[in-house]
Coordinates of C-alpha atoms in Angstrom, one line a residue:
Chain A
M1 CA -63.5 -5.2 121.7
S2 CA -63.4 -1.6 120.8
G3 CA -60.3 0.3 122.0
A4 CA -58.7 -3.1 122.7
R5 CA -55.0 -2.8 122.5
T6 CA -52.2 -5.5 122.6
V7 CA -49.7 -5.4 125.6
G8 CA -47.1 -4.2 123.1
E9 CA -49.2 -1.1 122.5
L10 CA -49.2 -0.1 126.0
D11 CA -47.7 3.5 125.8
F12 CA -45.0 4.3 127.9
A13 CA -46.6 7.0 129.9
T14 CA -49.3 4.7 131.1
Y15 CA -46.8 2.0 131.8
F16 CA -44.8 4.6 133.9
S17 CA -47.9 5.4 135.8
L18 CA -48.5 1.8 136.5
L19 CA -44.9 1.3 137.8
N20 CA -45.7 4.4 140.1
L21 CA -48.9 2.9 141.1
Y22 CA -47.2 -0.2 142.5
A23 CA -44.4 1.6 144.1
D24 CA -46.8 4.1 145.8
Y25 CA -48.9 1.3 147.2
A26 CA -45.9 -0.4 148.6
V27 CA -44.9 2.9 150.3
V28 CA -48.3 3.5 151.8
V29 CA -48.7 0.1 153.3
D30 CA -45.3 0.1 154.8
S31 CA -45.4 3.5 156.2
A32 CA -48.2 3.1 158.5
D33 CA -50.2 5.8 156.9
W34 CA -53.2 3.4 156.6
A35 CA -55.9 6.1 155.9
R36 CA -54.3 6.4 152.2
W37 CA -54.7 2.9 151.5
P38 CA -58.2 2.8 150.4
E39 CA -57.5 5.7 148.0
F40 CA -55.7 3.3 145.6
F41 CA -58.9 1.7 144.9
T42 CA -62.1 2.7 142.9
E43 CA -65.2 3.2 145.0
D44 CA -66.4 -0.4 144.2
G45 CA -62.8 -1.8 144.2
R46 CA -62.3 -5.1 145.8
Y47 CA -59.2 -6.2 147.9
R48 CA -58.6 -9.9 148.5
L49 CA -55.9 -11.8 150.3
Q50 CA -56.1 -15.4 149.7
P51 CA -54.0 -18.4 150.5
R52 CA -52.6 -20.2 147.5
E53 CA -54.2 -23.6 148.4
N54 CA -57.9 -21.9 148.2
Y55 CA -57.0 -20.2 145.0
E56 CA -55.6 -23.2 143.3
Q57 CA -58.5 -25.4 144.4
G58 CA -61.1 -22.8 143.4
L59 CA -62.5 -22.4 146.8
P60 CA -63.5 -18.9 147.6
L61 CA -62.5 -18.2 151.2
C62 CA -60.0 -15.5 151.6
L63 CA -58.1 -14.4 154.6
L64 CA -59.7 -11.1 153.9
A65 CA -62.3 -10.2 151.4
L66 CA -63.0 -6.6 151.4
E67 CA -65.8 -6.0 148.6
S68 CA -65.7 -2.1 148.3
Q69 CA -63.5 0.9 149.1
A70 CA -65.9 1.5 151.9
M71 CA -65.1 -1.9 153.4
I72 CA -61.2 -1.2 152.9
R73 CA -61.8 2.0 155.1
D74 CA -63.6 -0.3 157.7
R75 CA -60.5 -2.4 157.8
V76 CA -58.3 0.8 158.3
F77 CA -60.4 1.6 161.2
G78 CA -59.8 -2.0 162.5
V79 CA -56.3 -1.8 162.3
K80 CA -56.0 1.7 163.7
E81 CA -58.6 1.5 166.5
T82 CA -60.0 -2.0 167.3
M83 CA -57.5 -4.7 167.0
Y84 CA -55.1 -5.4 169.8
H85 CA -51.8 -6.6 168.5
D86 CA -48.2 -6.6 168.8
P87 CA -46.9 -3.6 166.7
Y88 CA -44.5 -4.3 163.9
Y89 CA -42.9 -2.8 160.9
Q90 CA -43.4 -4.2 157.5
R91 CA -41.4 -4.0 154.3
H92 CA -42.8 -4.9 151.0
I93 CA -40.4 -6.0 148.0
V94 CA -42.4 -5.8 144.9
G95 CA -41.3 -7.1 141.7
T96 CA -41.6 -5.3 138.3
P97 CA -45.3 -5.6 137.2
R98 CA -45.9 -7.8 134.4
V99 CA -48.7 -6.6 132.2
L100 CA -51.0 -9.5 131.0
A101 CA -53.7 -7.7 129.0
V102 CA -55.0 -4.1 128.0
E103 CA -58.6 -3.9 127.4
G104 CA -59.5 -0.4 126.7
E105 CA -59.1 1.6 129.9
R106 CA -58.4 -1.6 131.8
I107 CA -54.9 -3.1 132.5
L108 CA -54.5 -6.7 133.7
A109 CA -51.2 -6.9 135.5
E110 CA -49.3 -9.1 138.1
A111 CA -46.2 -8.7 140.2
N112 CA -44.5 -10.8 142.9
Y113 CA -44.1 -9.5 146.3
A114 CA -42.3 -10.3 149.7
V115 CA -43.2 -8.8 152.8
I116 CA -40.7 -8.7 155.6
R117 CA -42.0 -8.3 159.3
T118 CA -40.0 -6.8 162.0
K119 CA -41.3 -6.9 165.6
L120 CA -39.9 -4.6 168.1
D121 CA -36.7 -6.2 169.5
G122 CA -37.0 -9.2 167.1
E123 CA -35.4 -10.2 163.9
S124 CA -36.5 -9.3 160.5
T125 CA -38.4 -12.4 158.8
V126 CA -40.2 -13.0 155.6
F127 CA -43.7 -12.8 156.8
N128 CA -45.7 -13.2 153.5
A129 CA -44.7 -14.1 150.0
G130 CA -47.0 -14.1 147.0
F131 CA -48.2 -12.4 144.0
Y132 CA -50.6 -9.6 143.1
R133 CA -53.1 -10.1 140.4
D134 CA -54.6 -6.8 139.6
E135 CA -57.2 -5.0 137.5
I136 CA -56.4 -1.5 137.0
V137 CA -58.5 1.1 135.5
T138 CA -57.8 5.0 134.5
T139 CA -60.0 7.5 136.6
P140 CA -59.7 11.2 136.6
G141 CA -57.5 11.0 139.7
G142 CA -55.2 8.5 137.8
L143 CA -54.8 4.8 137.9
R144 CA -56.8 2.8 140.6
F145 CA -57.2 -0.6 141.4
A146 CA -60.8 -2.2 140.6
S147 CA -59.4 -5.2 141.9
R148 CA -56.3 -6.3 143.8
L149 CA -55.8 -10.0 144.6
C150 CA -53.1 -11.0 146.7
V151 CA -52.3 -14.7 146.7
Y152 CA -49.8 -15.8 149.2
D153 CA -47.8 -19.0 149.4
S154 CA -47.1 -18.4 153.1
E155 CA -50.2 -20.4 154.0
M156 CA -49.1 -20.9 157.7
I157 CA -49.6 -17.4 159.0
A158 CA -47.0 -16.4 161.7
N159 CA -49.9 -15.8 164.5
S160 CA -51.7 -13.1 162.9
L161 CA -51.8 -10.6 160.1
I162 CA -53.0 -7.1 161.0
Y163 CA -51.7 -4.6 158.4
P164 CA -52.4 -4.6 154.5
I165 CA -50.5 -6.6 152.2
Chain B
M1 CA -38.3 -24.8 199.8
D2 CA -41.7 -24.4 198.4
D3 CA -42.6 -23.9 194.9
A4 CA -43.4 -20.3 195.3
S5 CA -39.9 -19.4 196.3
R6 CA -38.3 -21.5 193.5
V7 CA -38.6 -20.1 189.9
F8 CA -38.0 -23.4 188.3
P9 CA -39.9 -25.9 190.6
R10 CA -38.1 -29.3 190.9
D11 CA -41.0 -31.3 191.8
P12 CA -44.0 -29.5 191.1
H13 CA -47.4 -30.5 192.1
W14 CA -50.8 -28.8 191.5
R15 CA -52.0 -27.9 195.1
G16 CA -55.3 -26.9 196.3
P17 CA -58.8 -28.4 196.2
D18 CA -60.0 -26.6 193.1
S19 CA -59.0 -25.5 189.5
S20 CA -59.3 -21.8 190.0
R21 CA -55.5 -21.3 189.7
V22 CA -53.5 -22.9 187.0
P23 CA -49.9 -23.2 187.4
F24 CA -47.7 -21.6 184.7
W25 CA -45.8 -24.8 184.5
A26 CA -48.8 -26.7 183.2
Y27 CA -48.2 -24.8 180.0
T28 CA -44.3 -25.0 179.9
R29 CA -43.2 -28.6 180.9
D30 CA -42.0 -30.7 178.0
D31 CA -42.6 -34.0 180.2
L32 CA -46.1 -32.8 180.7
Y33 CA -46.8 -32.0 177.1
R34 CA -45.7 -35.4 176.3
E35 CA -48.2 -37.0 178.7
E36 CA -51.1 -34.9 177.5
L37 CA -50.2 -36.0 174.0
E38 CA -50.7 -39.5 175.2
R39 CA -53.6 -39.2 177.5
F40 CA -55.6 -36.7 175.5
F41 CA -54.7 -36.9 171.9
Y42 CA -53.8 -40.6 171.6
K43 CA -55.8 -42.3 174.1
G44 CA -59.5 -42.3 175.3
H45 CA -60.5 -39.3 173.1
W46 CA -62.0 -38.7 169.8
C47 CA -59.9 -36.2 167.7
Y48 CA -61.3 -34.1 164.7
I49 CA -60.1 -35.3 161.4
G50 CA -62.0 -33.3 158.7
L51 CA -65.4 -33.3 156.8
E52 CA -66.7 -36.0 154.6
A53 CA -67.3 -33.2 152.1
E54 CA -63.5 -32.9 151.7
V55 CA -63.4 -36.4 150.3
P56 CA -66.5 -36.8 148.3
N57 CA -65.4 -39.3 145.8
P58 CA -63.6 -42.8 146.1
G59 CA -59.9 -42.2 146.2
D60 CA -60.1 -38.7 147.6
F61 CA -57.7 -38.1 150.4
R62 CA -56.8 -35.3 152.6
R63 CA -54.0 -35.1 155.2
S64 CA -54.9 -34.3 158.7
A65 CA -53.5 -34.3 162.2
V66 CA -54.2 -36.1 165.5
G67 CA -51.9 -34.3 168.0
E68 CA -48.4 -34.1 166.4
R69 CA -49.1 -37.2 164.2
S70 CA -49.8 -36.9 160.6
V71 CA -52.8 -39.0 159.3
I72 CA -54.7 -39.4 156.0
L73 CA -58.5 -38.9 155.7
V74 CA -59.4 -41.2 152.8
R75 CA -62.4 -42.6 151.0
D76 CA -61.8 -46.0 149.8
M77 CA -63.2 -47.5 146.6
D78 CA -66.1 -48.9 148.6
G79 CA -67.0 -45.4 149.5
A80 CA -66.0 -45.8 153.2
I81 CA -64.1 -43.4 155.3
N82 CA -60.8 -44.4 156.6
V83 CA -58.2 -42.7 158.7
V84 CA -54.6 -44.2 158.6
E85 CA -51.5 -43.0 159.8
N86 CA -49.1 -41.4 157.6
V87 CA -46.2 -43.7 158.6
C88 CA -44.9 -46.4 156.3
S89 CA -44.8 -49.6 158.2
H90 CA -41.4 -50.5 156.9
R91 CA -39.1 -47.7 157.9
G92 CA -41.3 -45.0 159.1
V93 CA -41.3 -42.7 156.1
R94 CA -44.1 -40.0 156.3
F95 CA -44.9 -40.9 152.7
C96 CA -47.8 -38.9 151.9
R97 CA -46.7 -35.3 151.0
E98 CA -49.6 -33.8 149.1
R99 CA -52.1 -32.1 151.1
H100 CA -54.9 -33.7 149.3
G101 CA -55.7 -35.6 146.0
N102 CA -57.1 -38.6 144.4
R103 CA -55.3 -42.1 144.6
K104 CA -56.1 -45.9 144.0
D105 CA -53.4 -46.7 146.5
F106 CA -50.9 -45.2 148.5
L107 CA -47.1 -45.9 147.8
C108 CA -44.0 -45.1 149.8
P109 CA -41.5 -44.1 147.4
Y110 CA -38.5 -45.3 149.5
H111 CA -38.8 -49.2 149.1
Q112 CA -42.0 -48.9 147.0
W113 CA -44.3 -50.6 149.6
N114 CA -47.8 -50.1 148.6
F115 CA -51.1 -50.0 150.5
D116 CA -54.8 -50.0 149.7
L117 CA -57.0 -47.1 150.8
K118 CA -58.0 -48.8 153.9
G119 CA -54.4 -49.1 154.9
N120 CA -53.7 -52.8 154.0
L121 CA -50.2 -53.6 153.0
Q122 CA -50.6 -55.0 149.3
G123 CA -47.1 -55.7 148.0
V124 CA -43.4 -55.6 149.0
P125 CA -40.8 -55.7 146.3
F126 CA -38.4 -58.7 146.1
R127 CA -40.6 -60.3 148.9
R128 CA -39.6 -63.8 147.6
G129 CA -36.1 -62.6 146.7
V130 CA -34.4 -62.2 143.4
K131 CA -33.2 -65.1 141.2
Q132 CA -29.8 -64.8 139.9
D133 CA -27.5 -67.4 138.8
G134 CA -29.8 -70.2 139.5
K135 CA -30.2 -69.2 143.3
V136 CA -32.6 -66.9 145.1
N137 CA -31.1 -63.9 146.9
G138 CA -32.6 -62.2 149.8
G139 CA -36.4 -62.0 150.2
M140 CA -38.5 -61.7 153.3
P141 CA -38.6 -64.6 155.8
S142 CA -40.8 -67.2 155.4
D143 CA -43.2 -66.2 158.2
F144 CA -43.6 -62.6 156.9
R145 CA -47.2 -62.0 156.4
V146 CA -48.4 -58.9 154.6
E147 CA -51.5 -58.9 156.6
D148 CA -49.4 -58.0 159.8
H149 CA -47.8 -54.8 158.3
G150 CA -50.5 -52.6 157.2
L151 CA -50.5 -48.9 158.1
T152 CA -51.7 -48.0 161.5
K153 CA -55.7 -47.8 161.2
L154 CA -57.4 -45.4 163.5
K155 CA -60.8 -46.1 164.7
V156 CA -63.2 -43.7 162.9
A157 CA -66.6 -42.3 163.8
V158 CA -68.5 -40.2 161.4
R159 CA -71.5 -38.2 162.5
N160 CA -73.7 -36.2 160.0
G161 CA -70.6 -35.4 157.6
V162 CA -68.1 -34.7 160.5
V163 CA -65.2 -37.3 160.8
F164 CA -63.5 -38.0 164.0
A165 CA -60.8 -40.7 164.8
S166 CA -58.7 -42.2 167.6
F167 CA -55.7 -44.3 167.9
D168 CA -57.4 -46.1 170.9
H169 CA -59.8 -48.8 169.5
D170 CA -61.2 -49.0 173.1
V171 CA -62.4 -45.5 173.0
E172 CA -66.0 -45.1 174.1
P173 CA -68.5 -44.3 171.4
L174 CA -68.4 -40.8 170.1
E175 CA -71.9 -40.0 171.2
D176 CA -71.0 -41.1 174.7
F177 CA -67.7 -39.1 174.6
L178 CA -69.7 -36.0 173.7
G179 CA -72.5 -36.8 176.1
P180 CA -76.1 -35.6 175.5
V181 CA -75.8 -31.9 176.3
I182 CA -73.0 -31.3 173.9
L183 CA -74.3 -33.8 171.3
R184 CA -77.3 -31.4 170.9
Y185 CA -75.2 -28.6 170.1
F186 CA -73.3 -30.5 167.6
D187 CA -76.5 -31.7 166.0
R188 CA -77.8 -28.2 165.8
V189 CA -75.1 -27.3 163.2
F190 CA -74.5 -30.8 161.8
D191 CA -78.2 -32.1 161.2
G192 CA -77.2 -34.1 158.3
R193 CA -77.3 -31.4 155.7
G194 CA -75.0 -31.4 153.0
L195 CA -71.8 -29.2 153.6
K196 CA -69.8 -27.2 151.1
V197 CA -66.1 -26.4 152.1
L198 CA -65.4 -22.6 151.3
G199 CA -61.8 -22.9 152.1
Y200 CA -59.1 -23.1 154.7
R201 CA -57.1 -20.6 156.9
R202 CA -54.1 -21.6 158.8
Q203 CA -52.0 -19.9 161.5
R204 CA -49.1 -21.1 164.0
I205 CA -49.8 -19.5 167.3
P206 CA -46.7 -19.4 169.7
G207 CA -48.6 -20.7 172.7
N208 CA -49.6 -23.7 174.5
W209 CA -52.6 -25.7 172.9
K210 CA -54.7 -25.4 176.0
L211 CA -54.9 -21.8 175.7
M212 CA -57.1 -21.9 172.6
Q213 CA -59.4 -24.4 174.4
E214 CA -59.4 -21.8 177.2
N215 CA -60.0 -18.8 174.8
I216 CA -63.3 -20.6 173.6
K217 CA -64.3 -21.6 177.2
D218 CA -63.9 -17.9 178.4
P219 CA -67.1 -15.7 177.9
Y220 CA -65.7 -13.2 179.9
H221 CA -63.2 -11.8 177.2
P222 CA -65.0 -11.2 174.1
G223 CA -67.0 -8.2 175.1
L224 CA -63.8 -6.7 176.4
L225 CA -61.1 -7.5 174.0
H226 CA -63.0 -7.6 171.0
T227 CA -64.4 -4.1 169.8
W228 CA -66.9 -5.6 167.3
F229 CA -68.6 -7.8 169.8
S230 CA -68.8 -4.9 172.6
T231 CA -69.9 -2.1 170.3
F232 CA -72.2 -4.1 168.0
G233 CA -73.5 -6.3 170.8
L234 CA -72.5 -9.7 169.3
W235 CA -71.1 -10.7 172.5
R236 CA -71.0 -9.1 175.7
A237 CA -71.9 -9.4 179.2
D238 CA -75.6 -8.1 178.9
N239 CA -76.4 -10.7 176.4
R240 CA -78.7 -13.6 177.2
S241 CA -76.5 -16.5 177.4
E242 CA -75.9 -20.0 178.8
L243 CA -72.9 -22.1 179.4
K244 CA -73.0 -25.8 179.4
M245 CA -70.7 -28.7 179.8
D246 CA -70.7 -32.5 179.4
A247 CA -70.8 -34.5 182.7
R248 CA -66.9 -34.6 182.8
H249 CA -66.4 -30.8 182.0
R250 CA -64.2 -31.5 179.1
H251 CA -66.4 -30.2 176.3
A252 CA -68.6 -26.9 176.5
A253 CA -70.9 -24.8 174.6
M254 CA -71.0 -21.1 175.0
I255 CA -74.6 -20.1 174.1
S256 CA -75.3 -16.5 173.3
T257 CA -78.1 -14.2 171.9
R258 CA -77.1 -11.0 170.4
G259 CA -78.2 -8.0 172.3
T260 CA -79.0 -4.6 170.8
G261 CA -75.3 -3.3 171.8
G262 CA -75.2 0.3 172.4
K263 CA -74.0 2.2 175.5
V264 CA -75.3 0.2 178.8
A265 CA -73.1 1.8 181.4
E266 CA -72.7 -1.4 183.4
V267 CA -71.1 -3.3 180.7
V268 CA -69.2 -0.8 178.6
S269 CA -68.2 2.1 180.9
G270 CA -64.4 2.1 181.1
V271 CA -64.3 -0.5 178.5
D272 CA -61.6 0.7 176.0
S273 CA -62.6 -1.4 173.2
F274 CA -66.2 0.0 173.4
K275 CA -66.6 2.5 170.5
E276 CA -69.6 4.4 171.0
H277 CA -70.0 6.2 167.6
M278 CA -68.4 3.5 165.6
Q279 CA -70.4 2.7 162.4
L280 CA -69.5 0.7 159.5
N281 CA -68.7 2.1 156.1
D282 CA -70.0 -1.2 154.4
P283 CA -72.9 -2.6 156.4
R284 CA -72.2 -5.9 154.6
L285 CA -69.6 -7.0 157.2
L286 CA -72.4 -7.3 159.5
D287 CA -75.3 -8.2 157.2
I288 CA -76.9 -10.9 159.6
V289 CA -79.8 -13.0 158.5
P290 CA -81.2 -15.4 161.3
E291 CA -81.4 -18.9 160.2
P292 CA -84.1 -21.1 161.2
W293 CA -81.8 -23.8 162.6
W294 CA -80.3 -21.4 165.1
G295 CA -83.3 -22.0 167.2
G296 CA -82.8 -18.8 168.9
P297 CA -79.2 -18.1 170.0
T298 CA -77.3 -16.1 167.5
A299 CA -73.8 -17.9 168.4
V300 CA -72.8 -21.1 169.8
M301 CA -69.1 -21.8 170.3
T302 CA -68.5 -25.4 171.1
T303 CA -65.3 -26.8 172.4
I304 CA -64.6 -30.4 171.9
F305 CA -61.7 -31.5 173.9
P306 CA -59.0 -31.7 173.0
S307 CA -58.8 -30.8 169.2
L308 CA -61.8 -28.9 168.1
I309 CA -63.9 -25.8 168.2
I310 CA -67.1 -25.6 166.3
Q311 CA -67.7 -21.9 165.5
Q312 CA -71.3 -20.6 164.8
Q313 CA -71.1 -16.8 165.2
V314 CA -74.0 -15.3 163.3
N315 CA -73.8 -16.5 159.7
S316 CA -70.2 -17.6 159.8
V317 CA -69.6 -21.3 160.6
S318 CA -66.1 -22.9 160.8
M319 CA -64.3 -25.9 162.4
R320 CA -61.1 -24.8 164.0
H321 CA -58.6 -27.8 164.4
I322 CA -55.9 -27.7 167.1
Q323 CA -52.7 -29.3 166.1
P324 CA -50.3 -29.0 168.9
N325 CA -46.3 -28.9 167.9
G326 CA -44.5 -28.6 171.1
H327 CA -45.3 -27.3 174.7
G328 CA -45.3 -23.8 173.4
S329 CA -46.8 -23.7 169.8
F330 CA -49.7 -25.2 167.9
D331 CA -51.2 -24.9 164.3
F332 CA -54.7 -23.6 164.3
V333 CA -56.4 -24.8 161.1
W334 CA -59.7 -23.2 160.2
T335 CA -62.2 -24.8 157.7
H336 CA -65.0 -22.5 156.8
F337 CA -68.1 -24.3 155.1
A338 CA -71.6 -23.3 153.9
F339 CA -74.5 -25.6 153.5
D340 CA -75.8 -27.3 150.3
D341 CA -79.1 -25.6 150.6
D342 CA -77.8 -22.3 151.0
D343 CA -78.5 -19.7 148.1
E344 CA -75.7 -17.8 146.6
A345 CA -76.5 -14.8 148.8
M346 CA -76.2 -16.6 151.8
V347 CA -72.8 -18.1 150.7
Q348 CA -71.5 -14.7 149.9
R349 CA -72.7 -13.6 153.3
R350 CA -70.9 -16.3 155.0
L351 CA -67.8 -15.3 153.1
I352 CA -67.9 -11.7 154.0
Q353 CA -68.7 -12.2 157.5
A354 CA -65.6 -14.6 157.6
N355 CA -63.6 -11.3 157.7
L356 CA -64.3 -11.1 161.5
F357 CA -62.6 -14.7 161.8
G358 CA -59.3 -16.2 161.4
P359 CA -55.6 -15.0 161.4
A360 CA -56.3 -11.6 160.2
G361 CA -60.1 -11.5 161.5
F362 CA -61.3 -8.2 162.9
V363 CA -62.2 -10.1 166.1
S364 CA -60.0 -13.5 165.9
A365 CA -56.7 -11.9 165.2
D366 CA -56.5 -10.6 168.9
D367 CA -56.9 -13.9 170.3
G368 CA -53.7 -15.4 168.9
E369 CA -51.8 -12.2 169.9
V370 CA -52.9 -12.5 173.7
I371 CA -52.2 -16.2 173.9
E372 CA -48.6 -15.4 172.6
W373 CA -48.5 -12.7 175.3
S374 CA -49.6 -15.3 178.0
Q375 CA -47.0 -17.8 176.9
E376 CA -44.2 -15.3 177.0
S377 CA -44.9 -14.9 180.6
F378 CA -45.4 -18.6 181.5
E379 CA -42.0 -19.4 180.1
Q380 CA -40.2 -16.8 182.6
K381 CA -41.8 -17.7 185.8
P382 CA -43.2 -21.2 185.9
Y383 CA -43.7 -21.2 189.6
H384 CA -46.5 -18.7 189.2
R385 CA -50.1 -19.4 188.4
T386 CA -53.1 -17.7 186.6
L387 CA -56.2 -16.6 188.5
L388 CA -59.4 -18.2 187.3
E389 CA -62.1 -16.8 190.1
M390 CA -64.5 -14.8 188.0
G391 CA -67.9 -16.1 189.0
G392 CA -66.5 -18.1 191.8
R393 CA -64.4 -21.2 192.2
D394 CA -66.8 -24.0 191.2
T395 CA -67.5 -25.8 187.9
E396 CA -71.3 -25.5 187.6
D397 CA -73.1 -24.5 184.4
A398 CA -74.2 -21.0 184.1
D399 CA -76.9 -18.7 182.7
H400 CA -74.7 -15.6 182.2
M401 CA -71.2 -15.2 180.9
V402 CA -69.6 -13.2 183.8
T403 CA -67.8 -16.5 184.8
E404 CA -64.7 -18.4 184.2
T405 CA -66.5 -21.8 185.1
L406 CA -65.9 -23.5 182.0
I407 CA -62.2 -23.2 182.0
R408 CA -62.2 -24.4 185.8
G409 CA -64.2 -27.2 184.4
M410 CA -61.7 -28.1 181.8
Y411 CA -58.8 -28.1 184.3
A412 CA -60.8 -30.2 186.9
Y413 CA -60.9 -32.9 184.1
W414 CA -57.1 -32.2 183.3
R415 CA -56.1 -32.7 187.0
E416 CA -58.0 -35.8 187.0
V417 CA -56.5 -37.3 183.8
M418 CA -53.1 -36.1 184.5
G419 CA -53.0 -37.5 188.1
E420 CA -52.4 -34.0 189.4
T421 CA -54.8 -34.1 192.2
A422 CA -54.6 -32.5 195.5

């Protein structure tokens, strides 16, 4: 493929931007600043949250399958305006991204994550643990997700999952 | 002292002639919960196990549950469907640990007892003892017969690809258990077409298992709790609808035809969840395409007591399996599926509409939340009771959804089976 680079040739400036993308994403989804969440995606970017059992069996069902930035905005509206739920804090602990491949302007990368949930008056518990598998593209506005797939080990959801992972 | 003045009643009885007030202790007592497991899940009832499509080939198995008990759905080498209990007949080991797979037989690792896929015990190591220094050490007694020590085999009923089972071999036929009215709605979804499993979703809801049956026997809440239903007219009080039960009021179908939504003052004024100006940024979330087999209604939610909810809400279809684990908690396992004759666009449509349902669903996430909040109160004041008087105090079928008749029907049946009669 023209312009293909090996992982080793990823320049540090790009890798540094990638680190920032992961860090900024975690800050936004933990801060309740949901309106900024869709901005991490390209216009046709996809967000998928999938239990590991489906992923490993090749079954397509996700817990959430948001097929565009517009659909991700619909989820934000749901979280903010339409879903009655127990309020909670969440805290993402995201590992260092591992670059799998670089294809032109496209980076394939993955990282482990754990999300700790704290309900008001409750203890902090590990709510969702898994890995991100991402397709990241360069846009005039910086790096964006063309696809973010979150595959979670915590298949038995502790009642409900409202906020973005 | 009467129950009302005692927070933790010592000798509680359900008083009153009808089932319009459910005592909080019906959701909190461990002794009652154990009786429920026995009388509803282990005797006299068919429980949901899974879909034939989950075990298409000989040797395929998948773990499931009846009440609290672990069972295995397995297709044997003859192609027949069996359901056996996941308890080794020797020392009780829950031997099958994988969730699914393919096997020629089942092996308990502890003492290597092994069973064929119908649950028959095949062999016992050292059954005839071990020869050493010219004598035979140990071995099973001479009257030990492998035929007597198979796995517990459940009675199995398969209807159009859906597998039910019962520990009670005297249970009535599945078709009689469902009754003609509910059978019709069952066959509406499962008419013999091949099914394609799309995947699973699991959630542990900290509430009594009956609350989930109630939730899907309660047409009063969806147009109020769920913004998507009230705003887009998917399910609300001005929809044309019918509520039907079997003769014993244990199963039910909530049948509804989508209205046009919008601002009809009578049904949305003062309703917090109604969002007059809400529009979807991506209309694919509600890209509804009517299907011929619907036969009119856009949604039919069927509750099969005690363990199953069959969901058809526009193009999204799923089985929701109730697996209790204590009086105050149950696992809720969703199996979404498509039909073999769906084209790719319809499969995608079902997958996208699945965003409305499940533990993170735009609609269903709220149901788990309110169940948790009800249970919290039940635990604190078991002498108290819920109030189920919308639409009256009777247990008749209805041609509208402004009623709690289906929940009253279920509790009339519950009182009868549990011996909590006036």
